[in-house]
């Protein structure tokens, strides 16, 4: 069994692990990067890259089908070639994985990439099982865990026997489901639901709560819910799935408990989108001397992303908190600055921008209105409908609103942008928040006409 030693051992090649390997190698450290599956982690392989690539096909199809609203006449019905959609996605993934390998191995000779499953054998040692009969033992001065998460599957009677799709397996589907049932009303369920509705599926989303996106303000939830209803998606709230079954013809049946009594939903495919769980349970953390996890298995870290075993760090989704690619990448920057640049960068109390890629989009930064109320902050709010912006009137994309919270010092506390290009508008507001600009500086800024950002001149007019 070969033995290796290194300065830094990184387990997982996600959006924190890859750049960390490069940065440490450039600083002269010997680095071993271990990946059990494909290079790139969740974002590249079953997260942002593949989902947004497929979503782009659904968006284009919707634009073609609704072109008549803008006076465009098309002969024949627009249809989807699902194998071609998936092939386009696969080609992009292949390019991304190849480019990652080239960047890591060819550009950084100090990085050794190994494939296999890694588990601790001691506080400074791990064994990488490459095949059933081949393994490598590695000793490292510092170890960085970037192992991510996997779909969480609820314990519902009959689910395993009936069969189901996860947000990973659905990315390879070769046909358009006749009727897609989705368990979970979070942002992943919404994106997949609208995507497949536009491909032509009937879609039903089953949510245990009283509304979708439970952490958002009521007006945000109501707007997105109405948009999904307008698309023809069925929404079932306050429903507990008690059993799943599949008959001889292949039809699925979900038996639900609702306030109105038992209800049964029938469909051709079932997507489980009820959250994720951390990939910490197969690391043999006990061998480290006791790296601590919480009740759900997320690895506990301090503001520098150190575990209680000080030479072991956890980056990305495996340590819990918001599970976004950009947060994982910022974890890399926290480690890099603290280890290599003698910085004092913290992973706590950092901005949390995010975007939900439904139509309309949702872009969020800073405090929501409900959070400001819970914290008993003094704030003012201004809210305008998207249809009042010139660009919306010209394009016909009029669904949504902009809502911005302002503090007593006239500085921005947070924003919820629902509408076209919401993520980009949110980012402009984030820049203003970072620079501690007062809202009047945006209100009086000369902004080119007619672009979406022009709304930043007028969103304040109802501030109260």
Coordinates of C-alpha atoms in Angstrom, one line a residue:
X1 CA 0.0 0.0 0.0
X2 CA 1.6 3.3 -1.1
X3 CA 2.2 6.0 1.5
X4 CA 2.0 9.7 0.8
X5 CA 2.8 12.8 2.9
X6 CA 1.9 16.4 2.2
X7 CA 1.5 19.8 3.8
X8 CA -2.2 20.0 2.9
X9 CA -4.7 17.3 2.2
X10 CA -8.0 18.5 0.7
X11 CA -11.0 16.2 0.6
X12 CA -13.4 17.3 -2.1
X13 CA -12.9 19.4 -5.2
X14 CA -15.8 21.8 -4.9
X15 CA -15.9 25.5 -5.1
X16 CA -13.8 25.9 -2.0
X17 CA -11.4 22.9 -2.4
X18 CA -10.1 23.6 -6.0
X19 CA -9.0 27.2 -5.5
X20 CA -7.6 26.4 -2.1
X21 CA -5.4 23.7 -3.7
X22 CA -4.1 26.1 -6.2
X23 CA -3.4 28.9 -3.7
X24 CA -1.6 26.6 -1.3
X25 CA 0.5 25.1 -4.1
X26 CA 1.4 28.6 -5.4
X27 CA 2.6 29.4 -1.8
X28 CA 5.0 26.5 -2.0
X29 CA 3.1 23.8 -0.1
X30 CA 2.7 20.2 -1.2
X31 CA -1.0 19.5 -1.8
X32 CA -3.0 16.4 -2.3
X33 CA -6.6 16.8 -3.5
X34 CA -8.9 13.8 -3.2
X35 CA -12.1 13.5 -5.1
X36 CA -14.5 10.6 -4.9
X37 CA -16.5 11.5 -8.0
X38 CA -16.1 14.1 -10.6
X39 CA -13.9 17.2 -10.2
X40 CA -15.9 20.4 -9.5
X41 CA -18.2 19.4 -6.7
X42 CA -21.9 20.0 -6.6
X43 CA -22.0 23.3 -8.5
X44 CA -20.3 21.9 -11.6
X45 CA -21.8 18.4 -11.6
X46 CA -25.3 18.6 -10.2
X47 CA -25.9 22.1 -9.0
X48 CA -25.7 25.5 -10.7
X49 CA -24.1 24.5 -14.0
X50 CA -26.3 21.7 -15.2
X51 CA -29.6 23.0 -13.7
X52 CA -29.2 26.5 -15.1
X53 CA -28.1 25.0 -18.5
X54 CA -31.3 23.0 -18.7
X55 CA -33.3 25.9 -17.3
X56 CA -32.0 28.1 -20.2
X57 CA -33.6 25.6 -22.6
X58 CA -36.9 25.9 -20.8
X59 CA -36.7 29.7 -20.8
X60 CA -36.0 29.8 -24.5
X61 CA -38.9 27.5 -25.2
X62 CA -41.2 29.7 -23.1
X63 CA -40.0 32.8 -25.0
X64 CA -40.8 31.1 -28.3
X65 CA -44.2 30.0 -27.2
X66 CA -45.1 33.5 -25.9
X67 CA -43.6 35.4 -28.9
X68 CA -47.1 36.2 -30.1
X69 CA -47.5 38.6 -27.2
X70 CA -44.9 40.8 -28.9
X71 CA -46.3 40.4 -32.4
X72 CA -44.2 37.5 -33.6
X73 CA -46.1 34.9 -35.6
X74 CA -44.6 31.4 -35.8
X75 CA -45.8 28.5 -37.9
X76 CA -46.1 25.2 -36.1
X77 CA -45.8 24.3 -32.4
X78 CA -42.5 24.7 -30.6
X79 CA -41.5 21.4 -28.9
X80 CA -38.6 20.1 -26.8
X81 CA -36.1 17.5 -27.7
X82 CA -35.2 16.3 -24.3
X83 CA -32.2 14.1 -25.3
X84 CA -30.7 17.1 -27.1
X85 CA -31.2 19.3 -24.0
X86 CA -29.4 16.8 -21.8
X87 CA -26.7 16.3 -24.4
X88 CA -26.0 20.0 -24.4
X89 CA -25.8 19.9 -20.6
X90 CA -23.4 16.9 -20.7
X91 CA -21.1 18.6 -23.2
X92 CA -20.8 21.6 -21.0
X93 CA -20.1 19.4 -18.0
X94 CA -17.4 17.5 -19.9
X95 CA -15.7 20.8 -20.8
X96 CA -15.9 22.1 -17.3
X97 CA -14.4 18.9 -15.8
X98 CA -11.6 18.9 -18.4
X99 CA -10.8 22.6 -17.8
X100 CA -10.7 22.0 -14.0
X101 CA -8.3 19.1 -14.4
X102 CA -6.0 21.1 -16.6
X103 CA -6.0 24.0 -14.3
X104 CA -5.2 21.9 -11.2
X105 CA -2.7 19.4 -12.6
X106 CA -1.0 21.2 -15.5
X107 CA -0.8 24.7 -14.0
X108 CA 0.0 23.6 -10.5
X109 CA 2.6 20.8 -10.4
X110 CA 2.5 21.0 -6.6
X111 CA -1.0 19.6 -6.6
X112 CA -1.5 15.8 -6.8
X113 CA -5.1 14.7 -7.6
X114 CA -6.3 11.3 -6.4
X115 CA -9.7 9.7 -7.0
X116 CA -11.3 7.5 -4.3
X117 CA -13.1 7.6 -1.0
X118 CA -11.2 9.1 1.9
X119 CA -11.7 8.3 5.6
X120 CA -9.7 9.2 8.7
X121 CA -7.4 6.6 10.3
X122 CA -5.9 9.1 12.8
X123 CA -5.8 12.8 13.5
X124 CA -3.3 13.4 10.8
X125 CA -3.8 10.4 8.5
X126 CA -6.4 9.3 6.0
X127 CA -6.8 6.3 3.8
X128 CA -8.0 6.8 0.2
X129 CA -9.8 3.7 -1.1
X130 CA -9.3 3.9 -4.9
X131 CA -10.6 0.5 -5.8
X132 CA -11.8 -2.5 -3.8
X133 CA -8.3 -3.8 -3.5
X134 CA -6.2 -0.6 -3.8
X135 CA -5.8 2.1 -1.2
X136 CA -3.3 4.9 -0.3
X137 CA -2.4 6.1 3.2
X138 CA -1.8 9.8 3.4
X139 CA -0.2 11.8 6.3
X140 CA -0.9 15.6 6.3
X141 CA 0.1 18.5 8.4
X142 CA -3.3 20.2 7.8
X143 CA -6.5 18.6 6.5
X144 CA -9.4 20.5 4.8
X145 CA -12.8 18.8 4.4
X146 CA -14.9 20.0 1.5
X147 CA -17.1 17.0 1.1
X148 CA -20.4 18.8 0.5
X149 CA -23.9 17.3 0.9
X150 CA -26.2 14.9 -0.8
X151 CA -30.0 14.7 -1.3
X152 CA -31.9 14.0 1.9
X153 CA -34.6 11.3 1.4
X154 CA -37.5 11.3 3.9
X155 CA -38.6 8.1 5.6
X156 CA -41.9 7.7 3.8
X157 CA -43.4 4.2 3.6
X158 CA -43.3 2.8 0.1
X159 CA -41.0 5.5 -1.2
X160 CA -37.9 3.3 -1.9
X161 CA -40.0 0.5 -3.4
X162 CA -42.0 2.9 -5.7
X163 CA -38.9 4.6 -6.9
X164 CA -38.1 8.3 -7.1
X165 CA -35.9 10.9 -8.7
X166 CA -33.5 13.2 -6.8
X167 CA -32.3 16.6 -8.0
X168 CA -29.2 14.8 -9.2
X169 CA -30.8 11.9 -11.2
X170 CA -33.4 14.2 -12.8
X171 CA -30.6 16.0 -14.6
X172 CA -30.2 12.9 -16.8
X173 CA -33.8 12.3 -17.7
X174 CA -34.4 11.5 -21.4
X175 CA -38.1 12.2 -21.6
X176 CA -40.5 14.9 -20.4
X177 CA -42.5 13.5 -17.5
X178 CA -46.2 13.3 -18.1
X179 CA -47.0 14.4 -14.6
X180 CA -44.1 15.4 -12.3
X181 CA -44.9 15.2 -8.5
X182 CA -42.4 17.3 -6.4
X183 CA -42.0 16.8 -2.7
X184 CA -40.7 20.1 -1.3
X185 CA -41.5 23.8 -1.9
X186 CA -38.0 25.2 -1.5
X187 CA -36.2 27.1 -4.3
X188 CA -34.9 23.9 -5.9
X189 CA -38.4 22.4 -6.1
X190 CA -39.7 25.7 -7.6
X191 CA -36.9 25.9 -10.2
X192 CA -37.4 22.3 -11.3
X193 CA -41.2 22.6 -11.2
X194 CA -41.4 25.6 -13.5
X195 CA -38.7 24.2 -15.8
X196 CA -40.5 21.0 -16.4
X197 CA -43.9 22.7 -16.6
X198 CA -42.5 24.7 -19.5
X199 CA -41.1 21.6 -21.1
X200 CA -44.7 20.3 -21.1
X201 CA -45.2 18.3 -17.9
X202 CA -48.1 18.6 -15.6
X203 CA -46.5 19.6 -12.3
X204 CA -47.7 19.3 -8.7
X205 CA -45.6 20.7 -5.8
X206 CA -46.4 19.3 -2.4
X207 CA -45.2 21.4 0.6
X208 CA -45.5 20.6 4.3
X209 CA -45.7 24.3 5.2
X210 CA -48.4 26.9 4.6
X211 CA -46.5 28.5 1.7
X212 CA -43.5 28.2 -0.5
X213 CA -40.0 29.5 0.4
X214 CA -40.7 29.6 4.1
X215 CA -37.9 32.1 4.9
X216 CA -39.1 34.8 2.6
X217 CA -41.5 37.7 3.2
X218 CA -45.2 37.0 2.6
X219 CA -45.4 39.3 -0.4
X220 CA -42.4 37.5 -2.1
X221 CA -44.0 34.1 -1.5
X222 CA -47.4 35.3 -2.8
X223 CA -45.9 36.8 -6.0
X224 CA -43.9 33.7 -6.8
X225 CA -46.8 31.4 -5.9
X226 CA -49.1 33.3 -8.3
X227 CA -46.5 33.1 -11.1
X228 CA -46.4 29.3 -10.7
X229 CA -50.1 29.1 -10.6
X230 CA -50.4 31.2 -13.8
X231 CA -48.0 28.7 -15.4
X232 CA -50.4 25.9 -14.6
X233 CA -48.5 24.4 -11.7
X234 CA -50.6 22.8 -8.9
X235 CA -49.5 23.8 -5.4
X236 CA -50.6 21.7 -2.4
X237 CA -49.8 23.2 1.0
X238 CA -49.9 21.9 4.6
X239 CA -49.7 18.4 3.3
X240 CA -47.9 15.4 4.9
X241 CA -47.0 12.5 2.6
X242 CA -48.0 9.3 4.4
X243 CA -47.3 6.7 1.7
X244 CA -46.0 6.3 -1.9
X245 CA -47.0 3.4 -4.1
X246 CA -46.7 2.5 -7.8
X247 CA -49.2 0.3 -9.6
X248 CA -48.5 -2.3 -12.4
X249 CA -49.0 0.3 -15.1
X250 CA -46.2 2.4 -13.5
X251 CA -48.5 5.2 -12.1
X252 CA -47.4 6.7 -8.8
X253 CA -49.8 7.5 -6.0
X254 CA -49.0 9.8 -3.1
X255 CA -51.3 9.5 -0.1
X256 CA -51.4 12.9 1.7
X257 CA -52.8 14.1 5.0
X258 CA -54.2 17.6 4.7
X259 CA -56.4 19.7 6.9
X260 CA -59.3 18.7 4.6
X261 CA -58.6 15.0 5.1
X262 CA -56.8 12.4 3.1
X263 CA -56.0 13.2 -0.5
X264 CA -54.3 11.1 -3.2
X265 CA -52.2 12.5 -6.0
X266 CA -51.3 10.5 -9.1
X267 CA -48.3 11.1 -11.3
X268 CA -45.8 9.5 -13.7
X269 CA -42.6 10.7 -11.9
X270 CA -41.7 11.8 -8.4
X271 CA -38.9 14.2 -7.5
X272 CA -37.8 14.3 -3.9
X273 CA -36.5 17.9 -3.1
X274 CA -36.8 18.0 0.6
X275 CA -33.3 19.2 1.5
X276 CA -29.8 17.8 1.8
X277 CA -27.7 16.1 4.3
X278 CA -23.9 16.5 4.9
X279 CA -21.3 14.0 3.6
X280 CA -19.6 13.7 7.0
X281 CA -20.9 10.3 8.1
X282 CA -18.4 8.3 6.0
X283 CA -15.3 10.2 7.0
X284 CA -14.7 8.2 10.2
X285 CA -14.4 11.4 12.2
X286 CA -14.1 9.4 15.4
X287 CA -10.5 8.6 14.4
X288 CA -9.5 12.3 14.5
X289 CA -9.9 12.5 18.3
X290 CA -13.4 13.8 18.1
X291 CA -14.2 16.4 15.3
X292 CA -17.6 17.7 16.5
X293 CA -20.7 17.7 14.4
X294 CA -24.2 18.9 15.2
X295 CA -27.3 16.8 15.4
X296 CA -27.7 16.7 11.6
X297 CA -24.1 15.8 11.0
X298 CA -22.8 19.2 9.9
X299 CA -19.2 19.7 11.0
X300 CA -18.8 22.4 13.6
X301 CA -16.3 25.2 12.9
X302 CA -15.3 28.6 14.3
X303 CA -15.1 31.9 12.5
X304 CA -11.8 30.8 10.8
X305 CA -13.5 27.5 9.7
X306 CA -11.4 25.4 12.1
X307 CA -12.9 22.4 13.8
X308 CA -12.3 21.7 17.4
X309 CA -9.2 19.7 16.1
X310 CA -7.2 22.7 15.2
X311 CA -5.4 21.4 12.1
X312 CA -8.6 20.2 10.6
X313 CA -10.8 22.6 8.7
X314 CA -14.3 22.3 7.1
X315 CA -15.3 24.3 4.0
X316 CA -18.5 24.6 2.0
X317 CA -21.8 22.9 2.6
X318 CA -20.5 20.3 4.9
X319 CA -20.2 22.8 7.8
X320 CA -23.8 23.9 7.5
X321 CA -25.3 27.3 7.0
X322 CA -26.4 28.7 3.7
X323 CA -25.6 26.2 0.9
X324 CA -24.6 28.4 -2.0
X325 CA -21.6 28.2 -4.4
X326 CA -20.5 31.8 -3.6
X327 CA -20.5 31.1 0.1
X328 CA -18.3 28.1 -0.5
X329 CA -15.9 30.1 -2.6
X330 CA -15.8 32.7 0.2
X331 CA -14.8 29.9 2.6
X332 CA -11.7 29.5 0.4
X333 CA -10.9 33.1 0.8
X334 CA -11.3 32.9 4.5
X335 CA -8.8 30.1 4.7
X336 CA -6.4 31.6 2.2
X337 CA -6.2 35.0 3.9
X338 CA -5.8 33.6 7.4
X339 CA -3.3 31.0 6.5
X340 CA -1.2 32.7 3.8
X341 CA -1.7 36.4 4.3
X342 CA -1.9 36.6 8.1
X343 CA -5.3 38.1 7.7
X344 CA -8.2 38.2 10.2
X345 CA -10.9 37.3 7.8
X346 CA -14.1 35.8 9.3
X347 CA -16.7 33.5 8.0
X348 CA -19.3 35.0 10.4
X349 CA -21.6 37.9 9.7
X350 CA -20.8 38.1 6.0
X351 CA -23.3 39.3 3.3
X352 CA -25.6 36.6 2.0
X353 CA -26.7 37.4 -1.5
X354 CA -28.7 34.8 -3.4
X355 CA -30.9 34.4 -6.4
X356 CA -33.8 32.0 -7.1
X357 CA -34.0 31.3 -10.9
X358 CA -37.7 31.1 -11.3
X359 CA -39.6 33.4 -13.7
X360 CA -39.8 36.0 -12.2
X361 CA -36.4 35.7 -10.6
X362 CA -35.9 36.5 -6.9
X363 CA -32.7 38.4 -5.8
X364 CA -32.2 38.8 -2.0
X365 CA -29.5 40.7 0.0
X366 CA -29.4 41.8 3.6
X367 CA -32.4 41.8 5.9
X368 CA -35.9 40.9 4.8
X369 CA -38.7 42.9 6.2
X370 CA -39.8 40.1 8.5
X371 CA -36.2 39.8 9.9
X372 CA -36.1 43.6 10.5
X373 CA -39.4 43.3 12.5
X374 CA -38.1 40.3 14.5
X375 CA -34.9 42.3 15.4
X376 CA -37.1 45.3 16.3
X377 CA -35.1 47.6 14.0
X378 CA -36.1 51.1 13.0
X379 CA -36.5 50.9 9.3
X380 CA -38.5 52.3 6.3
X381 CA -39.5 50.4 3.3
X382 CA -40.2 51.4 -0.3
X383 CA -41.9 49.0 -2.8
X384 CA -42.7 49.6 -6.5
X385 CA -44.2 47.2 -9.0
X386 CA -41.9 46.1 -11.8
X387 CA -44.5 47.3 -14.4
X388 CA -43.7 50.9 -13.4
X389 CA -40.2 50.6 -14.8
X390 CA -39.8 51.7 -18.5
X391 CA -37.9 48.5 -19.5
X392 CA -40.7 46.3 -18.2
X393 CA -43.3 48.2 -20.3
X394 CA -41.1 47.8 -23.4
X395 CA -40.3 44.1 -23.0
X396 CA -43.7 43.0 -21.6
X397 CA -42.0 41.5 -18.5
X398 CA -44.1 43.2 -15.9
X399 CA -44.5 40.6 -13.1
X400 CA -42.9 41.3 -9.8
X401 CA -41.8 44.1 -7.5
X402 CA -38.8 45.8 -6.0
X403 CA -38.7 46.2 -2.2
X404 CA -35.9 48.0 -0.4
X405 CA -35.4 48.6 3.4
X406 CA -33.6 51.7 4.6
X407 CA -32.3 52.5 8.1
X408 CA -32.6 55.8 10.1
X409 CA -29.2 56.8 8.6
X410 CA -30.6 56.5 5.0
X411 CA -28.4 53.5 4.3
X412 CA -29.7 50.3 2.8
X413 CA -30.5 47.4 5.2
X414 CA -31.7 44.9 2.6
X415 CA -33.7 44.3 -0.5
X416 CA -36.0 41.8 -2.2
X417 CA -36.0 42.1 -6.0
X418 CA -38.7 40.0 -7.8
X419 CA -38.6 40.3 -11.6
X420 CA -36.4 40.2 -14.6
X421 CA -32.6 40.4 -13.9
X422 CA -33.3 40.4 -10.2
X423 CA -29.9 39.0 -9.3
X424 CA -28.1 41.7 -11.1
X425 CA -30.2 44.5 -9.6
X426 CA -29.7 42.9 -6.2
X427 CA -25.9 42.9 -6.7
X428 CA -26.0 46.7 -7.5
X429 CA -27.7 47.2 -4.2
X430 CA -25.2 45.0 -2.5
X431 CA -22.3 47.1 -3.9
X432 CA -24.1 50.2 -2.5
X433 CA -24.5 48.5 0.9
X434 CA -20.8 47.5 0.9
X435 CA -19.8 51.1 0.1
X436 CA -22.3 52.4 2.8
X437 CA -24.0 54.6 0.3
X438 CA -27.1 56.5 1.3
X439 CA -30.2 55.8 -0.8
X440 CA -30.2 59.4 -2.1
X441 CA -26.9 58.7 -4.0
X442 CA -28.7 56.0 -6.0
X443 CA -31.9 58.1 -6.3
X444 CA -29.9 61.0 -7.9
X445 CA -27.4 58.9 -9.9
X446 CA -27.5 59.4 -13.7
X447 CA -28.4 56.0 -15.0
X448 CA -28.7 55.1 -18.7
X449 CA -32.2 55.0 -20.1
X450 CA -33.9 52.6 -20.7
X451 CA -32.3 49.7 -18.7
X452 CA -33.6 47.7 -15.8
X453 CA -31.2 49.4 -13.4
X454 CA -33.0 52.7 -14.1
X455 CA -35.5 51.5 -11.5
X456 CA -32.8 52.4 -8.9
X457 CA -33.7 56.1 -9.5
X458 CA -37.4 55.5 -8.7
X459 CA -37.6 52.7 -6.2
X460 CA -37.3 55.1 -3.3
X461 CA -40.3 57.3 -4.2
X462 CA -42.6 55.4 -1.8
X463 CA -40.2 55.4 1.0
X464 CA -42.0 55.8 4.3

